[in-house]
PDB file of C-alpha atoms and ligand atoms in Angstrom:
ATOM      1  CA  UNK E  10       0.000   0.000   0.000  1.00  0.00           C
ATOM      2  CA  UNK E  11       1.604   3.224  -1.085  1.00  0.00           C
ATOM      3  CA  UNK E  12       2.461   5.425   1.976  1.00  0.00           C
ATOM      4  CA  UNK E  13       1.412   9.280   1.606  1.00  0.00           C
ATOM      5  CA  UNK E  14       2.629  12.152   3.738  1.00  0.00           C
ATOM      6  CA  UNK E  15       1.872  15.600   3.234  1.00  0.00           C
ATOM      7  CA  UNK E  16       5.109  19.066   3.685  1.00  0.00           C
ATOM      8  CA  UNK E  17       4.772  22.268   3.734  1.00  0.00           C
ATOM      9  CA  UNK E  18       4.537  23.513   0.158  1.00  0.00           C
ATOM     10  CA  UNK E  19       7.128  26.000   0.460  1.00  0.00           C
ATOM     11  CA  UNK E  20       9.332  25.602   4.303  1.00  0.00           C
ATOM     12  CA  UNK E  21       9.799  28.794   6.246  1.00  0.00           C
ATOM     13  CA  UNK E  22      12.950  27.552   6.982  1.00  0.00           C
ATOM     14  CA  UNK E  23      14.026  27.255   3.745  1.00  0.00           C
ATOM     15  CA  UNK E  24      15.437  23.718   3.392  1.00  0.00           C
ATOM     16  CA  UNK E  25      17.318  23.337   7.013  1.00  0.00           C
ATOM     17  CA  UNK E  26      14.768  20.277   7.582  1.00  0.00           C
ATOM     18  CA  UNK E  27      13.186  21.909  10.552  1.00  0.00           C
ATOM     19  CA  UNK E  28       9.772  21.448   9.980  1.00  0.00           C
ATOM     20  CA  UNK E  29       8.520  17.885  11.053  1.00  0.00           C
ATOM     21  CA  UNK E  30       8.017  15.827   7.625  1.00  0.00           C
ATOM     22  CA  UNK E  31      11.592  15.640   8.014  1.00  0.00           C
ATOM     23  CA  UNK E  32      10.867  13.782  11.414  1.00  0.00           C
ATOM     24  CA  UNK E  33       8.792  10.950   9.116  1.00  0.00           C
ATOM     25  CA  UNK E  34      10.687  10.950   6.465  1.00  0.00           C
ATOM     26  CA  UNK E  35      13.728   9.918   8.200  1.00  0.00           C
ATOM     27  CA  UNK E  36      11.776   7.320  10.129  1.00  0.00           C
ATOM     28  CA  UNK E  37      10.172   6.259   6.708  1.00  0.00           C
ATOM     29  CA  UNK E  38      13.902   6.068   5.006  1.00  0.00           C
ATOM     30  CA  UNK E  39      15.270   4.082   8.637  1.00  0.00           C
ATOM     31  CA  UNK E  40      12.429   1.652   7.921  1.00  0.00           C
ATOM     32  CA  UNK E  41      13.209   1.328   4.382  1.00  0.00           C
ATOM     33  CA  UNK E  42       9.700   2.554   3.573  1.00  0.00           C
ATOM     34  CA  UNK E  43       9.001   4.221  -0.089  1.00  0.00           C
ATOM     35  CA  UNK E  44       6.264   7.039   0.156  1.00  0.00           C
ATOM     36  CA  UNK E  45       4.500  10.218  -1.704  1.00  0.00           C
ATOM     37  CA  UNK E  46       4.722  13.276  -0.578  1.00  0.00           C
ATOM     38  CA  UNK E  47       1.585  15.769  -1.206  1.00  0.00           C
ATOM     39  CA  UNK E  48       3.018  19.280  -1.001  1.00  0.00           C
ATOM     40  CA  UNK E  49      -0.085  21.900   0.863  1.00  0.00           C
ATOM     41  CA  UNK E  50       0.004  25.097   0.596  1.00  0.00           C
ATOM     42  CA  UNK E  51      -0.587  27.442   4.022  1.00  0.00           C
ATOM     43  CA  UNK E  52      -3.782  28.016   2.835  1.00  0.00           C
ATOM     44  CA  UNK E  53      -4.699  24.517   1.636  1.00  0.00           C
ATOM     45  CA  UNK E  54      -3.693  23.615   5.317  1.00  0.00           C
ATOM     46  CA  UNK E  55      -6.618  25.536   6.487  1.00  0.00           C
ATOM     47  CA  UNK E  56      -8.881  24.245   4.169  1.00  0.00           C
ATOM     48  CA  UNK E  57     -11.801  21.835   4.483  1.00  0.00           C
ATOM     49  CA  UNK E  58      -9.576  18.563   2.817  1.00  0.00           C
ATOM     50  CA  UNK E  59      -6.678  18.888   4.608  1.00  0.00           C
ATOM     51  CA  UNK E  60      -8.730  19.642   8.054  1.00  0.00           C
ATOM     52  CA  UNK E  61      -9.988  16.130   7.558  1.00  0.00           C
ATOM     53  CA  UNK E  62      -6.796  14.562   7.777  1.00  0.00           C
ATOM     54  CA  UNK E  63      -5.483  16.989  10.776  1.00  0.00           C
ATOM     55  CA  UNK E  64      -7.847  18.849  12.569  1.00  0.00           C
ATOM     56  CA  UNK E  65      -5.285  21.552  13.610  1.00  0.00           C
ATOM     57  CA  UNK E  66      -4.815  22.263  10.179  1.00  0.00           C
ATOM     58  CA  UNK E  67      -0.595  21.597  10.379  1.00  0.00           C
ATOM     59  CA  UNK E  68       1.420  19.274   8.704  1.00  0.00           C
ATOM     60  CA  UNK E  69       2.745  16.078   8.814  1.00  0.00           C
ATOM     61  CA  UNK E  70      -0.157  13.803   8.156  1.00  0.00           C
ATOM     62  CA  UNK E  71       0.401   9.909   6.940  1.00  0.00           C
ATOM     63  CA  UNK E  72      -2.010   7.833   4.889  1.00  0.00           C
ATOM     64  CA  UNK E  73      -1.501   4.380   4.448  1.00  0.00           C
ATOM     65  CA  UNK E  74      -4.482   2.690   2.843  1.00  0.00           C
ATOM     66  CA  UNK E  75      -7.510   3.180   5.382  1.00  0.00           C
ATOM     67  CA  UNK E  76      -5.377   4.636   8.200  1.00  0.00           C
ATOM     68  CA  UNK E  77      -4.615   8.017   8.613  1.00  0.00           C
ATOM     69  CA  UNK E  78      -2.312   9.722  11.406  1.00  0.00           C
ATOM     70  CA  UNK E  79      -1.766  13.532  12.617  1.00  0.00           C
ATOM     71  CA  UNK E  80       1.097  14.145  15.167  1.00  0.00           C
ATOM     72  CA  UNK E  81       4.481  13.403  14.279  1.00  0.00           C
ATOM     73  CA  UNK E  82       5.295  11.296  17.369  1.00  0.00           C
ATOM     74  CA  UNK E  83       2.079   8.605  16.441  1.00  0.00           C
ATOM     75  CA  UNK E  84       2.963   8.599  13.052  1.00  0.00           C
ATOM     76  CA  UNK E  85       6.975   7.661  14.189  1.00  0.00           C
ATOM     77  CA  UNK E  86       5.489   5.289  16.358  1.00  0.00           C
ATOM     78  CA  UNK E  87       3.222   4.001  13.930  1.00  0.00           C
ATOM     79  CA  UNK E  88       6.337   3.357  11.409  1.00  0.00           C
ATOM     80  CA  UNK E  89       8.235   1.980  14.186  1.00  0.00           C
ATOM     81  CA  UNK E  90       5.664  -0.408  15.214  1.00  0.00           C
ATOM     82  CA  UNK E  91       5.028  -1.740  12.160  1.00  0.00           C
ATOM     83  CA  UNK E  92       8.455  -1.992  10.647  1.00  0.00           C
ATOM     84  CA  UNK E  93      12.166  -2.918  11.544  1.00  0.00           C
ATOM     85  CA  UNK E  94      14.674  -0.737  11.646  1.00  0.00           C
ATOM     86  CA  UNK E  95      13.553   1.641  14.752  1.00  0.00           C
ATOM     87  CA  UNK E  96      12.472  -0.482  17.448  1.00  0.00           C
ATOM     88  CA  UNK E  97      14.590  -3.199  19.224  1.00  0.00           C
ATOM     89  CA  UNK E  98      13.125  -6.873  19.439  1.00  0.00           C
ATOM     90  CA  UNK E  99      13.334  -6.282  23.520  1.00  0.00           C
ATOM     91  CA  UNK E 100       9.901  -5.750  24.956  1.00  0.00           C
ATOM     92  CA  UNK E 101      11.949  -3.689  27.565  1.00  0.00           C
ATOM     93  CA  UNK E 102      14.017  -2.045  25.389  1.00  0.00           C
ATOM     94  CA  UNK E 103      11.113  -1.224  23.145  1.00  0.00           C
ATOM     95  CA  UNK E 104       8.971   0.421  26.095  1.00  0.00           C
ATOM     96  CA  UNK E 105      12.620   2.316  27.082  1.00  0.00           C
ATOM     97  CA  UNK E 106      13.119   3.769  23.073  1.00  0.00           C
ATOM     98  CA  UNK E 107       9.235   4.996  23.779  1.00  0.00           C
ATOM     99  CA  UNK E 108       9.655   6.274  26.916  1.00  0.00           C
ATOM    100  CA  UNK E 109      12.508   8.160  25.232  1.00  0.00           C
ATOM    101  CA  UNK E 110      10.138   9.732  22.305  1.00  0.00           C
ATOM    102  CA  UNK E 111       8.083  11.396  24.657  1.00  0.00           C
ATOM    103  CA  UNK E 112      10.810  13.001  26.672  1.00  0.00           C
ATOM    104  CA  UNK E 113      12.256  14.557  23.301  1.00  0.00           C
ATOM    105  CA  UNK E 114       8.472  15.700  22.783  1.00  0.00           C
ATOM    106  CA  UNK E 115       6.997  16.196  25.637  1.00  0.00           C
ATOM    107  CA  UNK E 116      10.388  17.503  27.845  1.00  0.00           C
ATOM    108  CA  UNK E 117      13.065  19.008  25.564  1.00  0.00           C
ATOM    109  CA  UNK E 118      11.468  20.210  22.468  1.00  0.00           C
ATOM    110  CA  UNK E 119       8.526  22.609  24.787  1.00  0.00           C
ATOM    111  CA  UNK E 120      11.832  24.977  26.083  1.00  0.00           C
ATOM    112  CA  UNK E 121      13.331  24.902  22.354  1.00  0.00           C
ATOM    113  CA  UNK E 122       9.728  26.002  20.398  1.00  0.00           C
ATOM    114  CA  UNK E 123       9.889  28.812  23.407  1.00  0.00           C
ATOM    115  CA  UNK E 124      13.061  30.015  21.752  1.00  0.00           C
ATOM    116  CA  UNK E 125      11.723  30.163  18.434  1.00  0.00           C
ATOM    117  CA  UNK E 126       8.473  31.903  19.733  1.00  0.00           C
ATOM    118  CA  UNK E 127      10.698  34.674  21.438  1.00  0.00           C
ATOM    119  CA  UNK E 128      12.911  34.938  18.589  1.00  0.00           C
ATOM    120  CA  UNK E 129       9.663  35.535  16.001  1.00  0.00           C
ATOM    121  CA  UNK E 130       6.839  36.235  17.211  1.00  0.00           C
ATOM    122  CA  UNK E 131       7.600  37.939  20.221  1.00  0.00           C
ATOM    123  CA  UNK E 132      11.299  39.366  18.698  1.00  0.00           C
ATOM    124  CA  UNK E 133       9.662  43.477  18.364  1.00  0.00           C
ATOM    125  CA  UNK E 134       8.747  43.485  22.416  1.00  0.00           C
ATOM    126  CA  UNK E 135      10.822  45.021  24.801  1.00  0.00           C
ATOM    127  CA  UNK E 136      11.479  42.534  27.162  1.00  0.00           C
ATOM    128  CA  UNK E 137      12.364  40.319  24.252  1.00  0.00           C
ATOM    129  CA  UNK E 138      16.402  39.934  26.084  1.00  0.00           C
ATOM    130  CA  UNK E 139      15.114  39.518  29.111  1.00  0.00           C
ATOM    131  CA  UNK E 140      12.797  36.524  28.256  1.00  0.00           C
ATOM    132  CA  UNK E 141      15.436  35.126  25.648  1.00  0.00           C
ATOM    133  CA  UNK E 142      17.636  34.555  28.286  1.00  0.00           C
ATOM    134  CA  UNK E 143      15.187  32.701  31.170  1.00  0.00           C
ATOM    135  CA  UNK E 144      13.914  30.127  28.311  1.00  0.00           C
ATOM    136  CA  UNK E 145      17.640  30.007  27.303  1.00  0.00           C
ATOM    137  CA  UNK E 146      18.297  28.585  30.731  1.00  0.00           C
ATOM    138  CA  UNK E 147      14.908  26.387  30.513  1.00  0.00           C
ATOM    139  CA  UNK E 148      16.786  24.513  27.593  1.00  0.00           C
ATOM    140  CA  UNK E 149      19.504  24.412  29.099  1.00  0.00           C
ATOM    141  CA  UNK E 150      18.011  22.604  32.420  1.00  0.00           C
ATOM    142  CA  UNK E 151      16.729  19.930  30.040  1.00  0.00           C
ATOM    143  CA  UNK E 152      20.047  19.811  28.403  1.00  0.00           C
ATOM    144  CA  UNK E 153      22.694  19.132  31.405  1.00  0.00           C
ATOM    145  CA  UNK E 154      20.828  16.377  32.806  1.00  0.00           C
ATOM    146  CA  UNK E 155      20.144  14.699  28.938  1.00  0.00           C
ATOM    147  CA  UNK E 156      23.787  15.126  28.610  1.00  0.00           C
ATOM    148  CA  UNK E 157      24.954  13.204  31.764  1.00  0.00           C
ATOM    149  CA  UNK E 158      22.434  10.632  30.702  1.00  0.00           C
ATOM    150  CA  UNK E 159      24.150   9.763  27.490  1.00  0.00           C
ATOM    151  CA  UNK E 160      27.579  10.241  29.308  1.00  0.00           C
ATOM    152  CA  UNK E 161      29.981   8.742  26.119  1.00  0.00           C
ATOM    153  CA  UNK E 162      27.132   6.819  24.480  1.00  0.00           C
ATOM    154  CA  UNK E 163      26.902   6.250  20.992  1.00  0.00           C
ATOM    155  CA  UNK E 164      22.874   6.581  21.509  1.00  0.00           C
ATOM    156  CA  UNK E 165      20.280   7.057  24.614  1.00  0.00           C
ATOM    157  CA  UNK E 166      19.745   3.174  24.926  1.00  0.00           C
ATOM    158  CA  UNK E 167      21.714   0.893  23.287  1.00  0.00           C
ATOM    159  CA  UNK E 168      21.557   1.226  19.711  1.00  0.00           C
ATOM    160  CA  UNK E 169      19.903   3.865  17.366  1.00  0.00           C
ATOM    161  CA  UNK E 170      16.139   3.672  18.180  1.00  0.00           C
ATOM    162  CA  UNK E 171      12.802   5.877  17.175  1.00  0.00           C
ATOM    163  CA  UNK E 172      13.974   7.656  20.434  1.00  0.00           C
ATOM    164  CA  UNK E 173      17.402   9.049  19.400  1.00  0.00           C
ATOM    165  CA  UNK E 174      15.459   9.993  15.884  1.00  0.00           C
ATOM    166  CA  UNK E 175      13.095  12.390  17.549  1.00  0.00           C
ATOM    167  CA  UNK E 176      15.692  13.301  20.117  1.00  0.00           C
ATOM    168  CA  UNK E 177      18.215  14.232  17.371  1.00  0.00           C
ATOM    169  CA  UNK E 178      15.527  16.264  15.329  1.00  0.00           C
ATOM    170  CA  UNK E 179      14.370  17.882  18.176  1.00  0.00           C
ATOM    171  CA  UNK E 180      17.951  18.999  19.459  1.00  0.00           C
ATOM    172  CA  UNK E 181      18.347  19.797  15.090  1.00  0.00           C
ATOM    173  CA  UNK E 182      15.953  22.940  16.471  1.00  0.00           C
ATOM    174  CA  UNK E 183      18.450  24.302  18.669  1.00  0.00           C
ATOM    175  CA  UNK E 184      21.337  24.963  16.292  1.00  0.00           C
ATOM    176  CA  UNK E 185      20.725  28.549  14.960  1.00  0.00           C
ATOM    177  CA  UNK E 186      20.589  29.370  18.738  1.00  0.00           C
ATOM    178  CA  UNK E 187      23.939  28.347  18.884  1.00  0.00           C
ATOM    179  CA  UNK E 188      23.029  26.454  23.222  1.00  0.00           C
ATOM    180  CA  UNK E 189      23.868  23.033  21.527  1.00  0.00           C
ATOM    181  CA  UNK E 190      27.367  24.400  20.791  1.00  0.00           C
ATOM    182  CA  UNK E 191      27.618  24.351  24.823  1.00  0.00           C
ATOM    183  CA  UNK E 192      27.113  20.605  25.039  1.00  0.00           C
ATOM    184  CA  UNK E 193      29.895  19.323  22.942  1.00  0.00           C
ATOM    185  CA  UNK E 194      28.531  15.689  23.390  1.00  0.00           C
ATOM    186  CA  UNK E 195      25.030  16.494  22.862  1.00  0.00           C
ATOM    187  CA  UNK E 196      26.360  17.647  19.344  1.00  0.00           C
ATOM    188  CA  UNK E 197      28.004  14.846  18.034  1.00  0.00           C
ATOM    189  CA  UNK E 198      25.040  13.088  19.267  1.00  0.00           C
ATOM    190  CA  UNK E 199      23.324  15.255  16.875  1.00  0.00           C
ATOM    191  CA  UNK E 200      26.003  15.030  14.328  1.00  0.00           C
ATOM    192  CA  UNK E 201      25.978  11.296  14.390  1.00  0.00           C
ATOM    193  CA  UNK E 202      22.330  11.399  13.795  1.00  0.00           C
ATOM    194  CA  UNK E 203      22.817  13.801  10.997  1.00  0.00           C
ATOM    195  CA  UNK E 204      25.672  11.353   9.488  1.00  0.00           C
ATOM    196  CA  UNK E 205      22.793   8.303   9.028  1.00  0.00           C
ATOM    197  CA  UNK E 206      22.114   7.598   5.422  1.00  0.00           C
ATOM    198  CA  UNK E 207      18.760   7.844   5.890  1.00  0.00           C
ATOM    199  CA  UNK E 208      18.332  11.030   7.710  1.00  0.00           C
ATOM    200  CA  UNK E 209      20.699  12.429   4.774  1.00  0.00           C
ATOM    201  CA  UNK E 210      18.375  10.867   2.175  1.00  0.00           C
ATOM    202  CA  UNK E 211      15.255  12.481   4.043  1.00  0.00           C
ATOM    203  CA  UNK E 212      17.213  15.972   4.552  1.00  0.00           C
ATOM    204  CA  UNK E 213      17.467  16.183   0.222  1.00  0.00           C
ATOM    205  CA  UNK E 214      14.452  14.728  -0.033  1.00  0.00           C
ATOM    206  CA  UNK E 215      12.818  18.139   1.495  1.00  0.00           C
ATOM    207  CA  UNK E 216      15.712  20.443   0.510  1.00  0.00           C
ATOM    208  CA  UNK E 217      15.083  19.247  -3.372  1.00  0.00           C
ATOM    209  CA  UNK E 218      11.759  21.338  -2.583  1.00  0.00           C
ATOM    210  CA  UNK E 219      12.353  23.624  -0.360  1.00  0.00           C
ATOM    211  CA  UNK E 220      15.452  25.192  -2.226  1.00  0.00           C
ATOM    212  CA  UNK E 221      14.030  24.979  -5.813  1.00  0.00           C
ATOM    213  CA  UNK E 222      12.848  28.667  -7.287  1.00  0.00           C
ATOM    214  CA  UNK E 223      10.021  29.995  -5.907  1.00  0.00           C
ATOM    215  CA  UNK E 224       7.243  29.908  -8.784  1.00  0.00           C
ATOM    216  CA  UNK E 225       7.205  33.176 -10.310  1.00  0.00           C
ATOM    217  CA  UNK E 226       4.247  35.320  -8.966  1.00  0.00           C
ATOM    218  CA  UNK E 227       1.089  35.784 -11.021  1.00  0.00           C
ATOM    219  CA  UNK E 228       1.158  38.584 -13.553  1.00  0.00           C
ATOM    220  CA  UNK E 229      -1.229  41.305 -12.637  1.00  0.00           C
ATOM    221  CA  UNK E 230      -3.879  42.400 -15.028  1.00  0.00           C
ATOM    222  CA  UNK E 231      -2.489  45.699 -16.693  1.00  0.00           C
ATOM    223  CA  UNK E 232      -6.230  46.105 -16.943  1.00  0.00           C
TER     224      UNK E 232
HETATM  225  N1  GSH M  23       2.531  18.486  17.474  1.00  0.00           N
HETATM  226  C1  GSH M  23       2.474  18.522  16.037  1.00  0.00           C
HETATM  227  C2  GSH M  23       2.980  19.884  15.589  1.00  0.00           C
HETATM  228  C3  GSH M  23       2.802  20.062  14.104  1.00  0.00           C
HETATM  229  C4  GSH M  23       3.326  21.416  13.642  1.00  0.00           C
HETATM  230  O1  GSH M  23       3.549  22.352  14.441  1.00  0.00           O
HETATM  231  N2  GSH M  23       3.527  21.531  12.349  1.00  0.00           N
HETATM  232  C5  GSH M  23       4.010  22.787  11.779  1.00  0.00           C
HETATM  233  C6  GSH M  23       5.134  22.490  10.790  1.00  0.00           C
HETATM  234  S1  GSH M  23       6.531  21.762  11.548  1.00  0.00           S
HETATM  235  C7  GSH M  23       2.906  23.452  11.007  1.00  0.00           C
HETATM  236  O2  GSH M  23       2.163  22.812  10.307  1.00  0.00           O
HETATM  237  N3  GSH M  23       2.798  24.779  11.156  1.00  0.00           N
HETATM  238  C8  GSH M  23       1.824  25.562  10.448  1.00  0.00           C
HETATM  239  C9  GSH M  23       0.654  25.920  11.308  1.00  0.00           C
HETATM  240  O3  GSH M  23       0.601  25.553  12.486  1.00  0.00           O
HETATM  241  O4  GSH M  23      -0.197  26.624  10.773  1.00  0.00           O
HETATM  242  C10 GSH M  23       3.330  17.403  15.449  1.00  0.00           C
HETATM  243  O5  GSH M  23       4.312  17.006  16.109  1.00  0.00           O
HETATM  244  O6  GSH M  23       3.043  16.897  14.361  1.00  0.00           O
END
């Protein structure tokens, strides 16, 4: 059954694989998965059809046959589950690579979309500074401890799971800030995610989009 995912049309960030198709295509490519992509506009996300698949209006979404999946994390999940490559056999080890998906979701990545929010939408107000630098220490608090955890680890738990995928994207966020140049280990954690043939394949994969001309704009009517 032909997998579909639907990406931003055009990515604000321009290609640096920030925006969270990235997350599933990389799990897709780990899992040795062909799939579609169905490119939406920012309208089109707002729009009656796409509000079917994600009622929030955002992207990713996944269709596989009958199924279809909102939220990046289920839809990693969802690939992990059903295909090898992201899960170890270990029923304990498989609850552990879990437990580690929500903690990039649910524990770093909220103190790292803070920064972002500062940065642009809140970047014209005049306590801008002053805010930058409390959630600035927020990340960091998450950082320090996730740092002693993985001590000289290759990866969180053993080997490379659906938990270092989403923990390595989410960290990805936290680059242009320059906080993960603070954690030396936490970056070539990062790095070594980055080096996987798969995330590289998912990474041009978007940027093959995301970099090509902008369509030229509609002539006006001289009219
Ligand atoms: N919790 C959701 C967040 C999805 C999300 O924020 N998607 C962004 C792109 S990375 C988006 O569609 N932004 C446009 C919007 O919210 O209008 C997930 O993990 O899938």
């Amino acid at each position: 059954m032909t997998i579909t995912i639907t990406a931003f049309e055009r990515s604000p960030d321009g290609g640096k694989g920030l925006a969270r198709d990235t997350r599933v295509r990389w799990a897709l490519e780990e899992a040795g998965q062909p799939y579609e992509v169905r490119l939406v506009s920012f309208r089109a996300m707002k729009e009656a059809a796409h509000l079917a698949l994600h009622p929030f209006g955002q992207i990713p979404t996944f269709e596989e046959g009958e199924l279809a999946l909102f939220e990046t994390g289920a839809i990693v999940l969802h690939i992990a589950e059903r295909h090898p490559g992201l899960f170890p056999a270990d029923a304990n080890a498989r609850a552990r690579a879990v437990m580690w998906m929500f903690a990039a979701l649910n524990t770093v990545e909220p103190p790292i979309l803070e920064i972002v929010t500062v940065k642009f939408v809140e970047g014209d107000k005049p306590w801008k500074a002053e805010r930058l630098s409390l959630v600035e220490d927020r990340v960091r608090a998450r950082l320090t401890p996730l740092a002693a955890r993985l001590g000289d680890a290759e990866w969180l738990d053993g080997g490379f799971s659906a938990g270092d995928l989403l923990m390595v994207s989410v960290l990805l966020r936290l680059r242009p800030s320059g906080l993960l140049n603070e954690f030396p280990s936490l970056a070539a954690y990062v790095a070594r995610g980055e080096a996987r043939p798969a995330y590289q394949r998912a990474f041009a994969a978007q940027l093959a989009i995301n970099a090509a001309p902008a369509p030229p704009a509609p002539l006006l009517s001289a009219g």
